[in-house]
């Protein structure tokens, strides 16, 4: 049996579960988790960060949609899973995030992982497979503000999930999932809570103070 490794020997050969070449590529790469509820303005802030800092914006939802559109074998499998209304396996999501990060690790200033992790176990799995986050930006708007913004968006978007009842239940789900994640990373001292009640500009100023402090 040529391949008999104890867990210890694997750990010394591979950093954080990554092959050595990948671990080298990711050394010192800034990885920023961006967490914020529907209507918090998270997407807008991500766009502004990309523009100013040259970070790469990765959203697991976008990656999945692109893969399905590409018509690859993996895309076909994902399409079938999603059509049944089932959840895409976490491992697949992480593989896609890892591939996207590795593809740009040497040219990007850093990575914004948008809307991730949604639960502590996802964060832990990300760290085993990819690496530890440098920061977690928590774009935190009060629930009343988010309801208001989403209702406003609903007037023009025609999105069926932008009505008050649905919005309130989405927010409830969001808070119950997010609180443990924030607590977990607060324990590490990497959470930066951004008050997202103000204007886009004032919120972005606050984001910049935290990102500038990384250099």
PDB file of C-alpha atoms in Angstrom:
ATOM      1  CA  UNK A   1       0.000   0.000   0.000  1.00  0.00           C
ATOM      2  CA  UNK A   2       2.041   2.850  -1.333  1.00  0.00           C
ATOM      3  CA  UNK A   3      -0.220   5.684  -0.174  1.00  0.00           C
ATOM      4  CA  UNK A   4      -0.626   5.330   3.532  1.00  0.00           C
ATOM      5  CA  UNK A   5      -0.491   8.747   5.185  1.00  0.00           C
ATOM      6  CA  UNK A   6      -1.261   9.559   8.749  1.00  0.00           C
ATOM      7  CA  UNK A   7      -3.156  12.834   9.180  1.00  0.00           C
ATOM      8  CA  UNK A   8      -0.023  14.411  10.623  1.00  0.00           C
ATOM      9  CA  UNK A   9       2.111  13.730   7.577  1.00  0.00           C
ATOM     10  CA  UNK A  10      -0.595  15.180   5.325  1.00  0.00           C
ATOM     11  CA  UNK A  11      -0.664  18.352   7.362  1.00  0.00           C
ATOM     12  CA  UNK A  12       3.076  18.887   7.011  1.00  0.00           C
ATOM     13  CA  UNK A  13       2.993  18.240   3.276  1.00  0.00           C
ATOM     14  CA  UNK A  14      -0.031  20.384   2.643  1.00  0.00           C
ATOM     15  CA  UNK A  15      -0.842  23.683   4.196  1.00  0.00           C
ATOM     16  CA  UNK A  16      -4.485  23.931   5.339  1.00  0.00           C
ATOM     17  CA  UNK A  17      -5.437  20.982   3.178  1.00  0.00           C
ATOM     18  CA  UNK A  18      -4.072  22.657   0.039  1.00  0.00           C
ATOM     19  CA  UNK A  19      -1.457  21.219  -2.299  1.00  0.00           C
ATOM     20  CA  UNK A  20       1.851  22.998  -1.738  1.00  0.00           C
ATOM     21  CA  UNK A  21       1.822  24.953  -5.019  1.00  0.00           C
ATOM     22  CA  UNK A  22      -1.672  26.289  -4.266  1.00  0.00           C
ATOM     23  CA  UNK A  23      -0.755  27.150  -0.679  1.00  0.00           C
ATOM     24  CA  UNK A  24       2.236  29.134  -2.004  1.00  0.00           C
ATOM     25  CA  UNK A  25      -0.001  31.027  -4.428  1.00  0.00           C
ATOM     26  CA  UNK A  26      -2.403  31.981  -1.663  1.00  0.00           C
ATOM     27  CA  UNK A  27       0.220  33.097   0.844  1.00  0.00           C
ATOM     28  CA  UNK A  28      -0.477  36.648   1.917  1.00  0.00           C
ATOM     29  CA  UNK A  29      -3.565  36.944  -0.313  1.00  0.00           C
ATOM     30  CA  UNK A  30      -6.233  39.146   1.279  1.00  0.00           C
ATOM     31  CA  UNK A  31      -9.535  37.321   1.630  1.00  0.00           C
ATOM     32  CA  UNK A  32     -12.444  39.391   2.888  1.00  0.00           C
ATOM     33  CA  UNK A  33     -15.821  37.905   3.751  1.00  0.00           C
ATOM     34  CA  UNK A  34     -18.618  40.425   3.114  1.00  0.00           C
ATOM     35  CA  UNK A  35     -21.789  39.754   5.067  1.00  0.00           C
ATOM     36  CA  UNK A  36     -24.961  41.831   4.964  1.00  0.00           C
ATOM     37  CA  UNK A  37     -28.689  41.263   4.771  1.00  0.00           C
ATOM     38  CA  UNK A  38     -30.942  41.753   1.748  1.00  0.00           C
ATOM     39  CA  UNK A  39     -31.257  45.516   1.293  1.00  0.00           C
ATOM     40  CA  UNK A  40     -28.161  46.333   3.359  1.00  0.00           C
ATOM     41  CA  UNK A  41     -26.404  47.767   0.292  1.00  0.00           C
ATOM     42  CA  UNK A  42     -23.751  45.042   0.357  1.00  0.00           C
ATOM     43  CA  UNK A  43     -23.698  44.660  -3.450  1.00  0.00           C
ATOM     44  CA  UNK A  44     -23.166  48.382  -4.004  1.00  0.00           C
ATOM     45  CA  UNK A  45     -20.334  48.483  -1.467  1.00  0.00           C
ATOM     46  CA  UNK A  46     -18.658  45.492  -3.127  1.00  0.00           C
ATOM     47  CA  UNK A  47     -18.763  47.312  -6.490  1.00  0.00           C
ATOM     48  CA  UNK A  48     -17.157  50.396  -4.949  1.00  0.00           C
ATOM     49  CA  UNK A  49     -14.423  48.319  -3.260  1.00  0.00           C
ATOM     50  CA  UNK A  50     -13.605  46.611  -6.576  1.00  0.00           C
ATOM     51  CA  UNK A  51     -13.378  50.004  -8.294  1.00  0.00           C
ATOM     52  CA  UNK A  52     -11.135  51.635  -5.682  1.00  0.00           C
ATOM     53  CA  UNK A  53      -8.973  48.761  -4.461  1.00  0.00           C
ATOM     54  CA  UNK A  54      -8.817  46.420  -7.459  1.00  0.00           C
ATOM     55  CA  UNK A  55     -10.195  43.477  -5.475  1.00  0.00           C
ATOM     56  CA  UNK A  56     -11.905  40.565  -7.203  1.00  0.00           C
ATOM     57  CA  UNK A  57     -15.582  40.193  -6.291  1.00  0.00           C
ATOM     58  CA  UNK A  58     -16.719  36.582  -5.964  1.00  0.00           C
ATOM     59  CA  UNK A  59     -20.269  35.547  -5.204  1.00  0.00           C
ATOM     60  CA  UNK A  60     -21.039  31.848  -4.972  1.00  0.00           C
ATOM     61  CA  UNK A  61     -24.424  32.458  -6.628  1.00  0.00           C
ATOM     62  CA  UNK A  62     -22.791  34.128  -9.643  1.00  0.00           C
ATOM     63  CA  UNK A  63     -20.196  31.360  -9.933  1.00  0.00           C
ATOM     64  CA  UNK A  64     -22.921  28.700  -9.933  1.00  0.00           C
ATOM     65  CA  UNK A  65     -24.951  30.547 -12.574  1.00  0.00           C
ATOM     66  CA  UNK A  66     -21.863  30.979 -14.792  1.00  0.00           C
ATOM     67  CA  UNK A  67     -21.023  27.287 -14.486  1.00  0.00           C
ATOM     68  CA  UNK A  68     -24.575  26.303 -15.482  1.00  0.00           C
ATOM     69  CA  UNK A  69     -24.430  28.697 -18.466  1.00  0.00           C
ATOM     70  CA  UNK A  70     -21.084  27.244 -19.580  1.00  0.00           C
ATOM     71  CA  UNK A  71     -22.786  23.907 -20.275  1.00  0.00           C
ATOM     72  CA  UNK A  72     -19.896  21.953 -18.665  1.00  0.00           C
ATOM     73  CA  UNK A  73     -20.479  18.532 -17.086  1.00  0.00           C
ATOM     74  CA  UNK A  74     -20.396  20.127 -13.661  1.00  0.00           C
ATOM     75  CA  UNK A  75     -22.788  22.817 -14.881  1.00  0.00           C
ATOM     76  CA  UNK A  76     -25.285  20.179 -16.038  1.00  0.00           C
ATOM     77  CA  UNK A  77     -25.137  18.401 -12.688  1.00  0.00           C
ATOM     78  CA  UNK A  78     -25.634  21.704 -10.847  1.00  0.00           C
ATOM     79  CA  UNK A  79     -28.554  22.589 -13.077  1.00  0.00           C
ATOM     80  CA  UNK A  80     -30.283  19.301 -12.207  1.00  0.00           C
ATOM     81  CA  UNK A  81     -29.724  19.840  -8.475  1.00  0.00           C
ATOM     82  CA  UNK A  82     -31.102  23.384  -8.608  1.00  0.00           C
ATOM     83  CA  UNK A  83     -34.097  22.405 -10.739  1.00  0.00           C
ATOM     84  CA  UNK A  84     -35.098  19.933  -8.027  1.00  0.00           C
ATOM     85  CA  UNK A  85     -34.876  22.797  -5.540  1.00  0.00           C
ATOM     86  CA  UNK A  86     -32.068  21.039  -3.687  1.00  0.00           C
ATOM     87  CA  UNK A  87     -28.991  22.711  -2.218  1.00  0.00           C
ATOM     88  CA  UNK A  88     -25.727  22.542  -4.112  1.00  0.00           C
ATOM     89  CA  UNK A  89     -23.164  20.543  -2.070  1.00  0.00           C
ATOM     90  CA  UNK A  90     -20.861  22.786  -0.043  1.00  0.00           C
ATOM     91  CA  UNK A  91     -17.818  21.004  -1.468  1.00  0.00           C
ATOM     92  CA  UNK A  92     -18.786  22.000  -5.001  1.00  0.00           C
ATOM     93  CA  UNK A  93     -19.262  25.638  -3.983  1.00  0.00           C
ATOM     94  CA  UNK A  94     -15.858  25.641  -2.265  1.00  0.00           C
ATOM     95  CA  UNK A  95     -14.153  24.018  -5.268  1.00  0.00           C
ATOM     96  CA  UNK A  96     -15.518  26.762  -7.489  1.00  0.00           C
ATOM     97  CA  UNK A  97     -14.458  29.518  -5.103  1.00  0.00           C
ATOM     98  CA  UNK A  98     -11.002  27.962  -4.808  1.00  0.00           C
ATOM     99  CA  UNK A  99     -10.594  27.711  -8.595  1.00  0.00           C
ATOM    100  CA  UNK A 100     -11.695  31.336  -9.040  1.00  0.00           C
ATOM    101  CA  UNK A 101      -9.276  32.536  -6.338  1.00  0.00           C
ATOM    102  CA  UNK A 102      -6.329  30.489  -7.617  1.00  0.00           C
ATOM    103  CA  UNK A 103      -6.922  31.712 -11.175  1.00  0.00           C
ATOM    104  CA  UNK A 104      -6.377  35.308 -10.071  1.00  0.00           C
ATOM    105  CA  UNK A 105      -4.259  34.896  -6.930  1.00  0.00           C
ATOM    106  CA  UNK A 106      -1.161  36.362  -8.539  1.00  0.00           C
ATOM    107  CA  UNK A 107      -2.811  39.350 -10.196  1.00  0.00           C
ATOM    108  CA  UNK A 108      -5.609  40.404  -7.826  1.00  0.00           C
ATOM    109  CA  UNK A 109      -5.142  42.785  -4.893  1.00  0.00           C
ATOM    110  CA  UNK A 110      -7.493  40.629  -2.834  1.00  0.00           C
ATOM    111  CA  UNK A 111     -10.834  38.848  -2.863  1.00  0.00           C
ATOM    112  CA  UNK A 112     -14.287  39.832  -1.660  1.00  0.00           C
ATOM    113  CA  UNK A 113     -16.259  36.703  -0.870  1.00  0.00           C
ATOM    114  CA  UNK A 114     -19.800  38.016  -1.061  1.00  0.00           C
ATOM    115  CA  UNK A 115     -22.591  36.666   1.133  1.00  0.00           C
ATOM    116  CA  UNK A 116     -20.403  33.962   2.576  1.00  0.00           C
ATOM    117  CA  UNK A 117     -20.226  32.125   4.938  1.00  0.00           C
ATOM    118  CA  UNK A 118     -23.903  31.711   5.711  1.00  0.00           C
ATOM    119  CA  UNK A 119     -23.146  29.490   8.689  1.00  0.00           C
ATOM    120  CA  UNK A 120     -20.127  28.716  10.868  1.00  0.00           C
ATOM    121  CA  UNK A 121     -19.579  25.257   9.324  1.00  0.00           C
ATOM    122  CA  UNK A 122     -19.214  26.882   5.872  1.00  0.00           C
ATOM    123  CA  UNK A 123     -16.579  29.256   7.214  1.00  0.00           C
ATOM    124  CA  UNK A 124     -14.637  26.393   8.765  1.00  0.00           C
ATOM    125  CA  UNK A 125     -14.819  24.357   5.562  1.00  0.00           C
ATOM    126  CA  UNK A 126     -13.611  27.387   3.548  1.00  0.00           C
ATOM    127  CA  UNK A 127     -10.580  27.730   5.813  1.00  0.00           C
ATOM    128  CA  UNK A 128      -9.672  24.044   5.523  1.00  0.00           C
ATOM    129  CA  UNK A 129      -9.936  24.076   1.754  1.00  0.00           C
ATOM    130  CA  UNK A 130      -8.781  27.587   0.859  1.00  0.00           C
ATOM    131  CA  UNK A 131      -7.500  29.761   3.690  1.00  0.00           C
ATOM    132  CA  UNK A 132      -8.368  32.087   6.548  1.00  0.00           C
ATOM    133  CA  UNK A 133     -10.179  35.372   6.006  1.00  0.00           C
ATOM    134  CA  UNK A 134      -8.231  38.565   6.662  1.00  0.00           C
ATOM    135  CA  UNK A 135     -11.379  40.472   7.624  1.00  0.00           C
ATOM    136  CA  UNK A 136     -15.128  40.056   7.806  1.00  0.00           C
ATOM    137  CA  UNK A 137     -16.963  43.216   6.761  1.00  0.00           C
ATOM    138  CA  UNK A 138     -20.419  43.198   8.300  1.00  0.00           C
ATOM    139  CA  UNK A 139     -22.602  45.635   6.349  1.00  0.00           C
ATOM    140  CA  UNK A 140     -25.149  46.123   9.079  1.00  0.00           C
ATOM    141  CA  UNK A 141     -28.401  47.978   8.411  1.00  0.00           C
ATOM    142  CA  UNK A 142     -31.336  47.826  10.821  1.00  0.00           C
ATOM    143  CA  UNK A 143     -34.185  45.555   9.834  1.00  0.00           C
ATOM    144  CA  UNK A 144     -36.593  48.492   9.378  1.00  0.00           C
ATOM    145  CA  UNK A 145     -34.183  50.132   6.931  1.00  0.00           C
ATOM    146  CA  UNK A 146     -33.808  46.907   4.979  1.00  0.00           C
ATOM    147  CA  UNK A 147     -37.577  46.354   4.799  1.00  0.00           C
ATOM    148  CA  UNK A 148     -38.023  49.931   3.573  1.00  0.00           C
ATOM    149  CA  UNK A 149     -35.295  49.639   0.929  1.00  0.00           C
ATOM    150  CA  UNK A 150     -36.574  46.304  -0.348  1.00  0.00           C
ATOM    151  CA  UNK A 151     -40.159  47.545  -0.576  1.00  0.00           C
ATOM    152  CA  UNK A 152     -38.902  50.522  -2.556  1.00  0.00           C
ATOM    153  CA  UNK A 153     -36.952  48.216  -4.828  1.00  0.00           C
ATOM    154  CA  UNK A 154     -40.067  46.061  -5.230  1.00  0.00           C
ATOM    155  CA  UNK A 155     -41.969  49.039  -6.664  1.00  0.00           C
ATOM    156  CA  UNK A 156     -39.630  49.129  -9.636  1.00  0.00           C
ATOM    157  CA  UNK A 157     -38.132  45.637  -9.794  1.00  0.00           C
ATOM    158  CA  UNK A 158     -41.344  43.660 -10.071  1.00  0.00           C
ATOM    159  CA  UNK A 159     -39.628  40.960  -8.012  1.00  0.00           C
ATOM    160  CA  UNK A 160     -42.255  38.786  -6.389  1.00  0.00           C
ATOM    161  CA  UNK A 161     -40.159  38.350  -3.249  1.00  0.00           C
ATOM    162  CA  UNK A 162     -40.128  42.115  -2.600  1.00  0.00           C
ATOM    163  CA  UNK A 163     -43.366  42.284  -0.592  1.00  0.00           C
ATOM    164  CA  UNK A 164     -43.479  43.052   3.123  1.00  0.00           C
ATOM    165  CA  UNK A 165     -44.423  39.621   4.419  1.00  0.00           C
ATOM    166  CA  UNK A 166     -41.806  37.776   2.341  1.00  0.00           C
ATOM    167  CA  UNK A 167     -39.164  40.382   3.189  1.00  0.00           C
ATOM    168  CA  UNK A 168     -39.750  40.011   6.928  1.00  0.00           C
ATOM    169  CA  UNK A 169     -39.442  36.242   6.753  1.00  0.00           C
ATOM    170  CA  UNK A 170     -36.263  36.530   4.631  1.00  0.00           C
ATOM    171  CA  UNK A 171     -34.759  38.869   7.214  1.00  0.00           C
ATOM    172  CA  UNK A 172     -35.665  36.533  10.071  1.00  0.00           C
ATOM    173  CA  UNK A 173     -33.912  33.661   8.275  1.00  0.00           C
ATOM    174  CA  UNK A 174     -30.939  35.900   7.542  1.00  0.00           C
ATOM    175  CA  UNK A 175     -30.498  37.049  11.158  1.00  0.00           C
ATOM    176  CA  UNK A 176     -30.793  33.598  12.695  1.00  0.00           C
ATOM    177  CA  UNK A 177     -28.132  32.282  10.285  1.00  0.00           C
ATOM    178  CA  UNK A 178     -25.790  35.271  10.501  1.00  0.00           C
ATOM    179  CA  UNK A 179     -25.578  35.914  14.241  1.00  0.00           C
ATOM    180  CA  UNK A 180     -23.518  32.782  15.038  1.00  0.00           C
ATOM    181  CA  UNK A 181     -21.156  33.553  12.111  1.00  0.00           C
ATOM    182  CA  UNK A 182     -20.514  37.098  13.366  1.00  0.00           C
ATOM    183  CA  UNK A 183     -19.968  35.823  16.931  1.00  0.00           C
ATOM    184  CA  UNK A 184     -17.541  33.155  15.711  1.00  0.00           C
ATOM    185  CA  UNK A 185     -15.333  35.657  13.845  1.00  0.00           C
ATOM    186  CA  UNK A 186     -15.685  38.327  16.528  1.00  0.00           C
ATOM    187  CA  UNK A 187     -13.912  35.816  18.741  1.00  0.00           C
ATOM    188  CA  UNK A 188     -10.952  36.166  16.352  1.00  0.00           C
ATOM    189  CA  UNK A 189     -11.120  39.926  16.274  1.00  0.00           C
ATOM    190  CA  UNK A 190     -11.541  40.218  12.501  1.00  0.00           C
ATOM    191  CA  UNK A 191     -15.130  41.520  12.301  1.00  0.00           C
ATOM    192  CA  UNK A 192     -15.564  45.150  11.222  1.00  0.00           C
ATOM    193  CA  UNK A 193     -19.163  46.263  11.704  1.00  0.00           C
ATOM    194  CA  UNK A 194     -20.155  48.925   9.186  1.00  0.00           C
ATOM    195  CA  UNK A 195     -23.182  51.055  10.000  1.00  0.00           C
ATOM    196  CA  UNK A 196     -25.082  50.829   6.709  1.00  0.00           C
ATOM    197  CA  UNK A 197     -27.850  53.267   7.647  1.00  0.00           C
ATOM    198  CA  UNK A 198     -26.276  56.312   5.996  1.00  0.00           C
ATOM    199  CA  UNK A 199     -25.720  57.297   2.382  1.00  0.00           C
ATOM    200  CA  UNK A 200     -23.759  55.013   0.045  1.00  0.00           C
ATOM    201  CA  UNK A 201     -20.850  57.492   0.252  1.00  0.00           C
ATOM    202  CA  UNK A 202     -20.733  57.682   4.050  1.00  0.00           C
ATOM    203  CA  UNK A 203     -20.945  53.895   4.359  1.00  0.00           C
ATOM    204  CA  UNK A 204     -18.113  53.528   1.845  1.00  0.00           C
ATOM    205  CA  UNK A 205     -15.940  55.983   3.783  1.00  0.00           C
ATOM    206  CA  UNK A 206     -16.265  53.732   6.798  1.00  0.00           C
ATOM    207  CA  UNK A 207     -15.413  50.658   4.692  1.00  0.00           C
ATOM    208  CA  UNK A 208     -12.292  52.438   3.383  1.00  0.00           C
ATOM    209  CA  UNK A 209     -10.952  53.149   6.880  1.00  0.00           C
ATOM    210  CA  UNK A 210     -10.898  49.407   7.580  1.00  0.00           C
ATOM    211  CA  UNK A 211      -9.444  48.418   4.202  1.00  0.00           C
ATOM    212  CA  UNK A 212      -6.771  51.132   4.345  1.00  0.00           C
ATOM    213  CA  UNK A 213      -5.703  49.807   7.736  1.00  0.00           C
ATOM    214  CA  UNK A 214      -4.796  46.465   6.102  1.00  0.00           C
ATOM    215  CA  UNK A 215      -1.865  47.857   4.146  1.00  0.00           C
TER     216      UNK A 215
END
